[in-house]
Tab-separated table of C-alpha atoms in Angstrom:
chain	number	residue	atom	x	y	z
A	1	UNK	CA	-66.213	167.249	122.291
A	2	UNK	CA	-68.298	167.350	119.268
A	3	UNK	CA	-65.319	165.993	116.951
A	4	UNK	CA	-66.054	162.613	118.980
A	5	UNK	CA	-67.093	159.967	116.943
A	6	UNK	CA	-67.966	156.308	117.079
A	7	UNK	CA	-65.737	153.702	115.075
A	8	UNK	CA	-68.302	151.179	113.646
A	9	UNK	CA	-66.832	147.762	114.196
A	10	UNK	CA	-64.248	148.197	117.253
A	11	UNK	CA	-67.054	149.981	119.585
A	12	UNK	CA	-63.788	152.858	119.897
A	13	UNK	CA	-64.933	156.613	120.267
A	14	UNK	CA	-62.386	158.872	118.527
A	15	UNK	CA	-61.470	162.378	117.190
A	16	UNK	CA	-61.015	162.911	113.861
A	17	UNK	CA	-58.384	165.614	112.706
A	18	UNK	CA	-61.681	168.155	111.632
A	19	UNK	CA	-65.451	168.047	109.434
A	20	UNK	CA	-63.606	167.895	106.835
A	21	UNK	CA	-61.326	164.812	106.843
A	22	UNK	CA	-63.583	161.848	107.548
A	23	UNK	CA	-62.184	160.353	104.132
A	24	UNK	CA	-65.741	159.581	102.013
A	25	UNK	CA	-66.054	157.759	98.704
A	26	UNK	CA	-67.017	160.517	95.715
A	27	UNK	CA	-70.484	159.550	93.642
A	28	UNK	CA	-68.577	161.987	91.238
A	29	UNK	CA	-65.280	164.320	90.663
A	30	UNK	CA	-62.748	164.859	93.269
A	31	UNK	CA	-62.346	167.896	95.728
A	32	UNK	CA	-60.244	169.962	94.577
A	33	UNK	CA	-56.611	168.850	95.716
A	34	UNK	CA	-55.356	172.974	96.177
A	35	UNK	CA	-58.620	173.089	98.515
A	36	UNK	CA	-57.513	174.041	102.092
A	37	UNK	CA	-60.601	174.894	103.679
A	38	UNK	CA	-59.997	178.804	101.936
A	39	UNK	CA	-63.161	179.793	100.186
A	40	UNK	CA	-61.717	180.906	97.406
A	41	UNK	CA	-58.706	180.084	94.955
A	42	UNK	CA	-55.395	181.064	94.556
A	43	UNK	CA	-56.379	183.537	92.016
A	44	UNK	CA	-59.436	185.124	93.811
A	45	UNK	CA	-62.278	183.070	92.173
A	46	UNK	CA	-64.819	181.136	94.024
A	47	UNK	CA	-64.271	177.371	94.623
A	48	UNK	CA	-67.060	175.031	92.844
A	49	UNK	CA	-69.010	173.359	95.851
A	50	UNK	CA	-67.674	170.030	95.556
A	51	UNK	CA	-68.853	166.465	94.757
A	52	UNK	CA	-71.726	164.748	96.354
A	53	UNK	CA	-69.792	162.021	98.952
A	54	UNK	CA	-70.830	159.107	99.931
A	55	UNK	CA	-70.048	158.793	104.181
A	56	UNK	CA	-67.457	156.765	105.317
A	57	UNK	CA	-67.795	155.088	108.613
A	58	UNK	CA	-64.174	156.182	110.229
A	59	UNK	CA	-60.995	158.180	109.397
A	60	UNK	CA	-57.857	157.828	112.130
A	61	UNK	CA	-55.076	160.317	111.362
A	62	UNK	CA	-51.673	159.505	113.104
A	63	UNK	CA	-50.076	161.752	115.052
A	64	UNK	CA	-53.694	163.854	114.826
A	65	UNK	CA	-54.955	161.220	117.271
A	66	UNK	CA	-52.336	161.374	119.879
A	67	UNK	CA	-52.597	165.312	120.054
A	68	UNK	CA	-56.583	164.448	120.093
A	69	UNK	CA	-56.272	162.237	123.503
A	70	UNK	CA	-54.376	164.956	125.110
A	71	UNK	CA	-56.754	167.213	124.827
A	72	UNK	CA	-59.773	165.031	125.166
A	73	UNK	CA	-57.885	164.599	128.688
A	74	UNK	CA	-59.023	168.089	129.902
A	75	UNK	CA	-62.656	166.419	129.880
A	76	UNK	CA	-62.314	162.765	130.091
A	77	UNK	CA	-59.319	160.280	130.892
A	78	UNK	CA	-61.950	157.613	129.266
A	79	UNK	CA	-62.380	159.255	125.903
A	80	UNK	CA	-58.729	160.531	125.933
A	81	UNK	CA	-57.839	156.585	126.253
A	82	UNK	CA	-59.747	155.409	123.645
A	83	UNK	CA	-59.026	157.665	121.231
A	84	UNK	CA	-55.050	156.908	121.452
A	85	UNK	CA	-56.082	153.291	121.186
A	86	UNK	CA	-57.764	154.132	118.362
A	87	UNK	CA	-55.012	156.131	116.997
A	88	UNK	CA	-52.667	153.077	117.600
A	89	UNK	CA	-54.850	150.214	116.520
A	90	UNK	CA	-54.738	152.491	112.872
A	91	UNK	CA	-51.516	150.222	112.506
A	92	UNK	CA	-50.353	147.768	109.603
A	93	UNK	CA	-49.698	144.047	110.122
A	94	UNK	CA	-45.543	145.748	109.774
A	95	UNK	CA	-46.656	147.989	112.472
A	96	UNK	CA	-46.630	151.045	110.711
A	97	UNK	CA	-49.395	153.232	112.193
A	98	UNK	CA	-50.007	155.486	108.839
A	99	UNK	CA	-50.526	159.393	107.901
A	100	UNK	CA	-54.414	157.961	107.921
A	101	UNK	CA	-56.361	154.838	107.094
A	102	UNK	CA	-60.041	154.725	106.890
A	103	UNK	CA	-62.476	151.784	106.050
A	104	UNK	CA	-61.374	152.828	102.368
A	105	UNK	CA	-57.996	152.398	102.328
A	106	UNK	CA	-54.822	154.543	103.970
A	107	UNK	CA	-51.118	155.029	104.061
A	108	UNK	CA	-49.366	151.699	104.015
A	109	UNK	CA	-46.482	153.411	102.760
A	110	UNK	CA	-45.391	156.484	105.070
A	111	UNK	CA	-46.031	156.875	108.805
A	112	UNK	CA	-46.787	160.299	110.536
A	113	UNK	CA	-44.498	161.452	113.409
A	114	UNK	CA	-44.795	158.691	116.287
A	115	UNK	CA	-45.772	161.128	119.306
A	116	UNK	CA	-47.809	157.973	120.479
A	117	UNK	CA	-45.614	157.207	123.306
A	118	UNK	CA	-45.202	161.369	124.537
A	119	UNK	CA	-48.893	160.957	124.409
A	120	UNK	CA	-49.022	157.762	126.194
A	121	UNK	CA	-47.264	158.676	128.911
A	122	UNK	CA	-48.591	161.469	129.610
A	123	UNK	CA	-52.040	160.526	129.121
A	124	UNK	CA	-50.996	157.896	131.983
A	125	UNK	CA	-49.825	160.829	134.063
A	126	UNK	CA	-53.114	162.718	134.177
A	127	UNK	CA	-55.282	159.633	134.336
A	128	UNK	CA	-53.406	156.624	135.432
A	129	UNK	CA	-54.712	153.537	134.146
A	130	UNK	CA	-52.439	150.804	133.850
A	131	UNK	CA	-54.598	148.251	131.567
A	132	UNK	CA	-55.034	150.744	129.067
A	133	UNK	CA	-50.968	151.621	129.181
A	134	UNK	CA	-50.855	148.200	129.034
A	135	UNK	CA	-53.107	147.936	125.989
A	136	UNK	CA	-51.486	150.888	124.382
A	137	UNK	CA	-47.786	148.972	124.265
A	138	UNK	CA	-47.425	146.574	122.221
A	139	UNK	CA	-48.787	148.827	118.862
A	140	UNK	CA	-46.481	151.747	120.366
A	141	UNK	CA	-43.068	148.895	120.674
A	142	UNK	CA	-44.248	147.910	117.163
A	143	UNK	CA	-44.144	150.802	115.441
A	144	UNK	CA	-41.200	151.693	117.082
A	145	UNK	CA	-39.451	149.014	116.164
A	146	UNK	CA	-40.812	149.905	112.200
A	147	UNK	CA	-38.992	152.983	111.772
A	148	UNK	CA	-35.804	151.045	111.294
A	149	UNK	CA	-36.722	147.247	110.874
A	150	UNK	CA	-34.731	145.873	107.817
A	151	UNK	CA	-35.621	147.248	104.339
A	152	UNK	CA	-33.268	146.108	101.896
A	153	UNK	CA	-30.199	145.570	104.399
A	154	UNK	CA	-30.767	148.769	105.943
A	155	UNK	CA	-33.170	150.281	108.714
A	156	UNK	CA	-36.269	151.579	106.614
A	157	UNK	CA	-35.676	155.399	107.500
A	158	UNK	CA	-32.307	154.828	107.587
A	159	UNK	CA	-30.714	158.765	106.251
A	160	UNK	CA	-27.623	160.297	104.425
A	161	UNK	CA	-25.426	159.133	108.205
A	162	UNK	CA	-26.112	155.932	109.698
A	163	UNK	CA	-27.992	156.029	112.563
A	164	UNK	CA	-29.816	159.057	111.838
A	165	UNK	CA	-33.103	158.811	110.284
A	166	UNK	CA	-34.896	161.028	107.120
A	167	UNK	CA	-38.728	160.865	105.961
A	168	UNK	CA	-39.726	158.253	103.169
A	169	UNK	CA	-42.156	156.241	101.606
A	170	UNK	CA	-42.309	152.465	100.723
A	171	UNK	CA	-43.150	152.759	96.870
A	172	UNK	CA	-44.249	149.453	96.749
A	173	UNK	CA	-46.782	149.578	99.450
A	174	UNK	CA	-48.069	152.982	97.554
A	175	UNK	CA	-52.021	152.090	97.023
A	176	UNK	CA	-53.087	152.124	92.913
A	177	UNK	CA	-55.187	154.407	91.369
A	178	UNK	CA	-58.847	154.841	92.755
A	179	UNK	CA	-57.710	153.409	96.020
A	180	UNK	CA	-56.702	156.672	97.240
A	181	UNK	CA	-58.097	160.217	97.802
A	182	UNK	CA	-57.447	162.507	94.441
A	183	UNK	CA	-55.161	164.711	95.751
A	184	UNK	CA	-52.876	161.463	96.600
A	185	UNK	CA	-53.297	159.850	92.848
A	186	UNK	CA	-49.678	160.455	91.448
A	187	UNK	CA	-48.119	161.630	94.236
A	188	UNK	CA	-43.846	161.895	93.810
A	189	UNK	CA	-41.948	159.711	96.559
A	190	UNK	CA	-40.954	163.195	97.699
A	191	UNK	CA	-44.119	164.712	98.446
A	192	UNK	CA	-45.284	161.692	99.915
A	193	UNK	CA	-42.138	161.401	101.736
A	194	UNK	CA	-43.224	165.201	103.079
A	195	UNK	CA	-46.627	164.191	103.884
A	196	UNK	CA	-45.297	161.698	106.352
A	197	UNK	CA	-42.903	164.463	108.122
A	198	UNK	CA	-46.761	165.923	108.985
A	199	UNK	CA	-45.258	169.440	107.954
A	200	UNK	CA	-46.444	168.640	103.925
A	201	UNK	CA	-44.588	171.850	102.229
A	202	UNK	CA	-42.097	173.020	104.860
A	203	UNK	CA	-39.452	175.046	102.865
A	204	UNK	CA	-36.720	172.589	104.497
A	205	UNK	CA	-37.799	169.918	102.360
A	206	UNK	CA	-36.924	172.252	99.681
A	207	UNK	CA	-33.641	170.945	99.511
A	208	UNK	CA	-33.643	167.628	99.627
A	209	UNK	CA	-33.715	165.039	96.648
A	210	UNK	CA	-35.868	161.861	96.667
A	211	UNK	CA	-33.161	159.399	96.846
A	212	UNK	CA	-35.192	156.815	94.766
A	213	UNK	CA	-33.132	153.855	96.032
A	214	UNK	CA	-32.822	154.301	99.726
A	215	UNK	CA	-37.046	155.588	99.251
A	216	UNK	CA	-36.226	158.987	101.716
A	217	UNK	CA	-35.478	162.496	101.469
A	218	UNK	CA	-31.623	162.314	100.835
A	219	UNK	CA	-30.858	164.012	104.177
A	220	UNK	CA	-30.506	163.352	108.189
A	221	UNK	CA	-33.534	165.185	109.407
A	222	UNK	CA	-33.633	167.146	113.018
A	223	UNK	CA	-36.931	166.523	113.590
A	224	UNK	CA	-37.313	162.816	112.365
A	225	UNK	CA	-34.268	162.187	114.712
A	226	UNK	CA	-36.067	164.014	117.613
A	227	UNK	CA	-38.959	162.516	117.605
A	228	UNK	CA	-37.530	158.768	117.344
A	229	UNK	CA	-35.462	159.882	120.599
A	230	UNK	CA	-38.722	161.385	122.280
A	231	UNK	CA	-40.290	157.878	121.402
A	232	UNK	CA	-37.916	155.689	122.969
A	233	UNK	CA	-37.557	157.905	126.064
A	234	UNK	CA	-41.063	157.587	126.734
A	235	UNK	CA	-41.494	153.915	125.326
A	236	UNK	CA	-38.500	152.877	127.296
A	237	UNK	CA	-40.488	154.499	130.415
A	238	UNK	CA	-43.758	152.859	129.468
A	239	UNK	CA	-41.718	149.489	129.729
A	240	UNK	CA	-40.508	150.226	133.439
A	241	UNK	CA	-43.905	150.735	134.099
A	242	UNK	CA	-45.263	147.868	132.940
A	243	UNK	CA	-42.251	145.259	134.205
A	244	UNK	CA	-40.528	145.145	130.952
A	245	UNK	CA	-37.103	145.588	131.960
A	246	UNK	CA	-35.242	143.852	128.870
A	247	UNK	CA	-37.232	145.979	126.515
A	248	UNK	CA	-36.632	149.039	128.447
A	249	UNK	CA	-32.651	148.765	128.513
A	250	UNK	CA	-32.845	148.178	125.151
A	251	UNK	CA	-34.426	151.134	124.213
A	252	UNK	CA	-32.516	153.397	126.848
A	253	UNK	CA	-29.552	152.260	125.195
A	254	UNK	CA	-31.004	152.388	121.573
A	255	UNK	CA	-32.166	156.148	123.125
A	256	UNK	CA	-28.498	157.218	124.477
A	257	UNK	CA	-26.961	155.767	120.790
A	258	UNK	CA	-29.273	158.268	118.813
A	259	UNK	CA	-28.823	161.355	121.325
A	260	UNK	CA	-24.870	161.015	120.946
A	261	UNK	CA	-25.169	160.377	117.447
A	262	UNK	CA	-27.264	163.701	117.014
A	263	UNK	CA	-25.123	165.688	119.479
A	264	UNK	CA	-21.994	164.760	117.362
A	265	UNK	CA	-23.275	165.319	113.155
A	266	UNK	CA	-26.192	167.521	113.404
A	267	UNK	CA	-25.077	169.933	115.791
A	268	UNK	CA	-23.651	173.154	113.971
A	269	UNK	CA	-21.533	175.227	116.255
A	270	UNK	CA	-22.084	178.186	114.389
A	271	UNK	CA	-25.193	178.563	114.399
A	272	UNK	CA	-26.291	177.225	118.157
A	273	UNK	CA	-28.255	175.116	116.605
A	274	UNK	CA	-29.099	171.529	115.363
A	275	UNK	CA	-29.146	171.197	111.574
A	276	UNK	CA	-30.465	168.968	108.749
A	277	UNK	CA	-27.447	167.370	106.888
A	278	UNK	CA	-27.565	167.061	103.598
A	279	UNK	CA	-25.172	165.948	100.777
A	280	UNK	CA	-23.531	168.705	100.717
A	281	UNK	CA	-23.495	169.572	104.481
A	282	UNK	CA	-25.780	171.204	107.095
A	283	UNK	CA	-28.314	172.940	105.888
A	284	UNK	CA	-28.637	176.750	106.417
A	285	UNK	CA	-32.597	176.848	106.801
A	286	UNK	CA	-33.949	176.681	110.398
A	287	UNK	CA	-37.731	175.999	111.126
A	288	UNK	CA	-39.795	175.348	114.198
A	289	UNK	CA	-39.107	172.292	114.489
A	290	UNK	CA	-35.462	172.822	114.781
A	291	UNK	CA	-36.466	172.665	118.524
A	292	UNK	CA	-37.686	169.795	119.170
A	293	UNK	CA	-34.488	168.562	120.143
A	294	UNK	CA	-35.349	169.915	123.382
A	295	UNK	CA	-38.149	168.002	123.568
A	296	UNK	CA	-36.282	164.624	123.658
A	297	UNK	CA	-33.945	165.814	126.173
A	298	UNK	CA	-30.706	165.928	123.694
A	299	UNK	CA	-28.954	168.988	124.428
A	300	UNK	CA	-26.432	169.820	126.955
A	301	UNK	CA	-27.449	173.015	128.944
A	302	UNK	CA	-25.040	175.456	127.303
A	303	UNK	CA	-26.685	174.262	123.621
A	304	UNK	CA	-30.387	174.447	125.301
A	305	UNK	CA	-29.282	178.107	126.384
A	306	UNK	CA	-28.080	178.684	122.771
A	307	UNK	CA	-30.820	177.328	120.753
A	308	UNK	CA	-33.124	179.602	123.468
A	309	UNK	CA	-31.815	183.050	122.530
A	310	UNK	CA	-32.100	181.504	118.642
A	311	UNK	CA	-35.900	181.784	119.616
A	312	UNK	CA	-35.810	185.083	121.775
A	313	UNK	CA	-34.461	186.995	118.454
A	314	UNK	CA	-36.858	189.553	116.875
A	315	UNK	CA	-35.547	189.053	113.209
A	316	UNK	CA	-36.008	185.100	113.671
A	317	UNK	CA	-38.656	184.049	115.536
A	318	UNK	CA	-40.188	186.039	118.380
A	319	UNK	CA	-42.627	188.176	117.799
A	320	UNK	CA	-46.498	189.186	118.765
A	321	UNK	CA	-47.331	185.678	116.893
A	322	UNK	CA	-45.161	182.649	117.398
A	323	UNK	CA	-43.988	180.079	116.679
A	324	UNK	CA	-43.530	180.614	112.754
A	325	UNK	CA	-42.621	177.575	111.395
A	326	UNK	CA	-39.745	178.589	109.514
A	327	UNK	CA	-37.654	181.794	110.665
A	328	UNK	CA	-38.533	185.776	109.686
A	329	UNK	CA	-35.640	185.786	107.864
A	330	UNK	CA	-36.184	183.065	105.413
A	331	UNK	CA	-37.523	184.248	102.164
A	332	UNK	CA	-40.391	181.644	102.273
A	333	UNK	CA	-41.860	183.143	105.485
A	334	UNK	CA	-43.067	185.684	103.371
A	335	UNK	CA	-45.312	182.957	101.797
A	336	UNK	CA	-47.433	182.283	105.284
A	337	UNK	CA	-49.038	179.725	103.680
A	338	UNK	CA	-49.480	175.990	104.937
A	339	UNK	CA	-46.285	175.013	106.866
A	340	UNK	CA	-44.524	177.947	104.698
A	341	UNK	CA	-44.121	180.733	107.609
A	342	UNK	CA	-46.782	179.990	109.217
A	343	UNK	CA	-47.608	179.062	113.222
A	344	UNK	CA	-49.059	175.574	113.647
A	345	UNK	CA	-50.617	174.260	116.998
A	346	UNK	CA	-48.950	170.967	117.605
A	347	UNK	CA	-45.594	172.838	116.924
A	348	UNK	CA	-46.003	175.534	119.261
A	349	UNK	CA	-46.991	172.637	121.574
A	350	UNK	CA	-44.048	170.374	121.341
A	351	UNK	CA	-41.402	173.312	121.018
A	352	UNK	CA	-43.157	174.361	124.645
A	353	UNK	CA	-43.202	171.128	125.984
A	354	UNK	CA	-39.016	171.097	125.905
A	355	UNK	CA	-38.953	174.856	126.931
A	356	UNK	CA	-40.388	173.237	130.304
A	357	UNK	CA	-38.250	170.598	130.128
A	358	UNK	CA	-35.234	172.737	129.894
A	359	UNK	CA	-36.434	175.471	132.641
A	360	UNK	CA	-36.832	178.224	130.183
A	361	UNK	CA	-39.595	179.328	132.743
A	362	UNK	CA	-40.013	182.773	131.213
A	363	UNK	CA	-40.110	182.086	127.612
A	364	UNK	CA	-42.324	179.068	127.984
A	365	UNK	CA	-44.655	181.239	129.482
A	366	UNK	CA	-44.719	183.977	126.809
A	367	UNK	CA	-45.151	181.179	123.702
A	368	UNK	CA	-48.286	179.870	125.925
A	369	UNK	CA	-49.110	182.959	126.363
A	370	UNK	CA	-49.177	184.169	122.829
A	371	UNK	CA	-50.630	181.022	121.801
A	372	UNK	CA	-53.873	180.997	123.742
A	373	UNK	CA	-54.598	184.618	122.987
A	374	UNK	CA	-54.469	184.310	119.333
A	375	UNK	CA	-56.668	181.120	119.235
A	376	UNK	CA	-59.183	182.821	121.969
A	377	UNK	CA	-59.216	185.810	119.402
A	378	UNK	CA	-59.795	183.973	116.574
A	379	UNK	CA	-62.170	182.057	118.122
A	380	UNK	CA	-63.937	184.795	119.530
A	381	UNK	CA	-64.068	186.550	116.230
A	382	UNK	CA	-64.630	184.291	113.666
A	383	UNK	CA	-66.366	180.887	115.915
A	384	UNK	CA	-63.723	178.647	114.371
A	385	UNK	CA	-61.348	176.568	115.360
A	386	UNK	CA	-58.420	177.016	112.573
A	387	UNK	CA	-55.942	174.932	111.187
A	388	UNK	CA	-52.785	177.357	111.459
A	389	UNK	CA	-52.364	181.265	111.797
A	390	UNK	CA	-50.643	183.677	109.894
A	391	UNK	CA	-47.817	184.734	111.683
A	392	UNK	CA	-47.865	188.470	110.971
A	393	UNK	CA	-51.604	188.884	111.597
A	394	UNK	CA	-52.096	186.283	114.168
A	395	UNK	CA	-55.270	185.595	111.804
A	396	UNK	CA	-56.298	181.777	111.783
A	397	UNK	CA	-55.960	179.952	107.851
A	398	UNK	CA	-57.017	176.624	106.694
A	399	UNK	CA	-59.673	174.286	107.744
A	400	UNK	CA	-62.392	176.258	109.572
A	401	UNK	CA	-62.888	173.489	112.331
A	402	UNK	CA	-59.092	171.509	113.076
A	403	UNK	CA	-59.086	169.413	115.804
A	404	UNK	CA	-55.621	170.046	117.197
A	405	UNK	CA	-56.115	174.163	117.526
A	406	UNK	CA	-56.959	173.889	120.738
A	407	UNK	CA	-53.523	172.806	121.720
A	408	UNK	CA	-52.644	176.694	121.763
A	409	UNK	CA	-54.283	176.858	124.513
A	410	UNK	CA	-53.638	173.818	126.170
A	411	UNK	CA	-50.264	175.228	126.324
A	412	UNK	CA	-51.259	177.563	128.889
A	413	UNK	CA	-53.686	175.433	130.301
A	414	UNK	CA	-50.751	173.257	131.250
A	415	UNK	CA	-48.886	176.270	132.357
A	416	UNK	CA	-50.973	177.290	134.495
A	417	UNK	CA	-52.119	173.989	136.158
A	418	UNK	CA	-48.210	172.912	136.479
A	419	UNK	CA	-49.584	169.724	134.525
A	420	UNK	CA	-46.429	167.330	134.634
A	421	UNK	CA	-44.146	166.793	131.887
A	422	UNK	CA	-44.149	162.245	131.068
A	423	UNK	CA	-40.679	162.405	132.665
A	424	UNK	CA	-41.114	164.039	135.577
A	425	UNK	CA	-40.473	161.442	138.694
A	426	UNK	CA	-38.171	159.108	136.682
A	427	UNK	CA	-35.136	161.131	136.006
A	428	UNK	CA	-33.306	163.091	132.971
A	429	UNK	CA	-31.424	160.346	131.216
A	430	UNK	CA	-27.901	161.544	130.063
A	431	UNK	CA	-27.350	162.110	125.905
């Protein structure tokens, strides 16, 4: 509760992502852009203490604020409301709601994974209130629709197949120098194209180009394509709710489209699991969010059971700390650094949440499990509230005080309190 904060102007109470990203206007240098809450460098020196700062009077993260309401729902259905509104009314006149925007500036270029609608609906769930749903729509259908409005005579996210989407960034709409934070000043396409994925250096990215045409990472990305099904499953819900029956079949339909499309060019036999496709076919490298399929309700059974014993194996990902965000095998897990190995909080939630869905009872209950007791631990032993953990040490890394860590053990929290899933009462649709 103490990461609530008031947004001058709008009257909204919010939760920034942590201390340290309320995005303030430097009286002198930079932070340093390396700086990621570790006291010291790379190569073992101390970091300078940084700038003076002047305050800023807000800072809205994207898909930081829908993870934010969820848990601000354990306490409060009123705070957990307006800080998704908050999180939504972030948006663009194009209804892009962005990586961040502050009263400085933000992201008019790249968008951040749109959980709004997940959040949404189950927000609504736990504390029904139908004029805030009702409030919350019209950003959500917006930005929606933004992932592939027209850019150029194709949808804006538009990746290597049609109908599948990648990460990218509108280089035109990329803010000029002095308008953004340091570490953002020169910034590649690709990395910002990254940034907007929310996982900033996961080794996947790796192997994609910047396709400086198209503005994306030249591939069709699992998770990308996940989330856009997750968000018109739950919009298309929202919309039933709410008496909005012509937008709903739309996006059912717009839903089923994706789901088959996934089902029939990412899906590598092979392996059991869904890949990214690249140029020069799937991709060999399987992360976290590799799941999240399961989330959006795409796999048959038999592939659900498949992808399952994918996360039940030793030598890939279980272990005494899950969920690493890229498998033991991969030679960057060895690197347990940002999204490089490491196990991340709103990962390990959103990989559980479609371990529920799919009735993987026993292995839901062990990632929740794990989860809470390495937060609690860390916690307990340091007073923090980490960013990420290392996944051989179950040690937490990063920014001392994260918003979202708690969602380790709101994992078992939900276990626990058989919290329902935003689909629960309306049916499975069929992919």
């Amino acid at each position: 509760m103490w990461t609530v904060l008031l947004q001058p102007g709008t009257g909204r109470r919010y939760a920034p992502a942590g201390r340290r990203w309320i995005f303030p206007k430097p009286r002198g240098p930079g932070p340093d852009p390396t700086d990621r809450g570790d006291p010291r460098k790379a190569d073992g020196t101390p970091r300078p203490e940084p700038a003076p700062l002047e305050p800023d009077d807000w800072t809205v993260f994207g898909w930081d604020s829908f993870f934010n309401a969820l848990l601000l729902a354990t306490a409060s259905g009123e705070l957990a409301w307006s800080a998704l509104l908050a999180g939504i009314e972030s948006r663009y006149s194009n209804g892009n709601v962005p990586n961040w925007r502050s009263r400085l500036g933000g992201t008019p270029d790249r968008s951040q994974p749109p959980v709004g609608s997940f959040a949404a609906l189950k927000l609504h769930h736990l504390h029904p209130d139908l004029d805030a749903l009702a409030a919350a729509y019209p950003g959500l259908l917006a930005w929606c629709d933004w992932w592939v409005a027209d850019k150029g005579g194709r949808p804006r996210r538009e990746g290597l197949i049609p109908g599948l989407l990648s990460w990218g960034s509108d280089t035109a709409l990329v803010p000029g120098p002095g308008q953004v934070p340091p570490w953002e000043e020169g910034a590649s396409g690709h990395l910002r194209a990254a940034w907007e994925s929310g996982q900033d250096d996961l080794p996947l990215w790796d192997e994609a180009e910047w396709d400086p045409e198209r503005q994306v990472l030249a591939m069709s990305a699992v998770d990308l394509c996940s989330y856009r099904a997750l968000d018109l499953e739950c919009l298309s819900r929202i919309a039933r709710i709410l008496g909005d029956e012509p937008t709903a079949h739309r996006l059912t339909a717009d839903y089923r489209h994706l789901a088959a499309t996934v089902n029939k060019v990412l899906w590598s036999e092979a392996a059991g699991l869904y890949l990214d496709e690249l140029p020069t076919g799937h991709s060999t490298r399987v992360a976290a969010s590799n799941f999240l399929p399961l989330i959006a309700g795409i796999p048959s059974p038999a592939r659900a059971r498949r992808m399952a014993d994918t996360l039940r194996d030793p030598h890939r990902f279980r272990g005494d700390w899950m969920l690493p965000t890229i498998s033991r095998d991969d030679p960057a897990f060895a690197d347990q650094h940002y999204w490089r190995g490491s196990i991340w909080p709103p990962m390990n939630y959103l990989v559980l949440q479609g371990l529920r869905r799919y009735g993987f009872a026993r292995l839901a209950a062990d990632l929740a499990r794990k989860g809470a007791e390495m937060f609690l631990a860390d916690r307990r032993r340091t007073g923090m509230c980490r960013e990420y953990f290392d996944a051989r040490t179950g040690r937490g890394c990063g920014q001392r005080f994260q918003s979202w860590g708690p969602l380790l053990a709101l994992g078992a929290l939900e276990q626990d309190s058989e919290d329902p899933l935003p689909w629960h009462g309306h049916g499975q649709p069929q992919p």
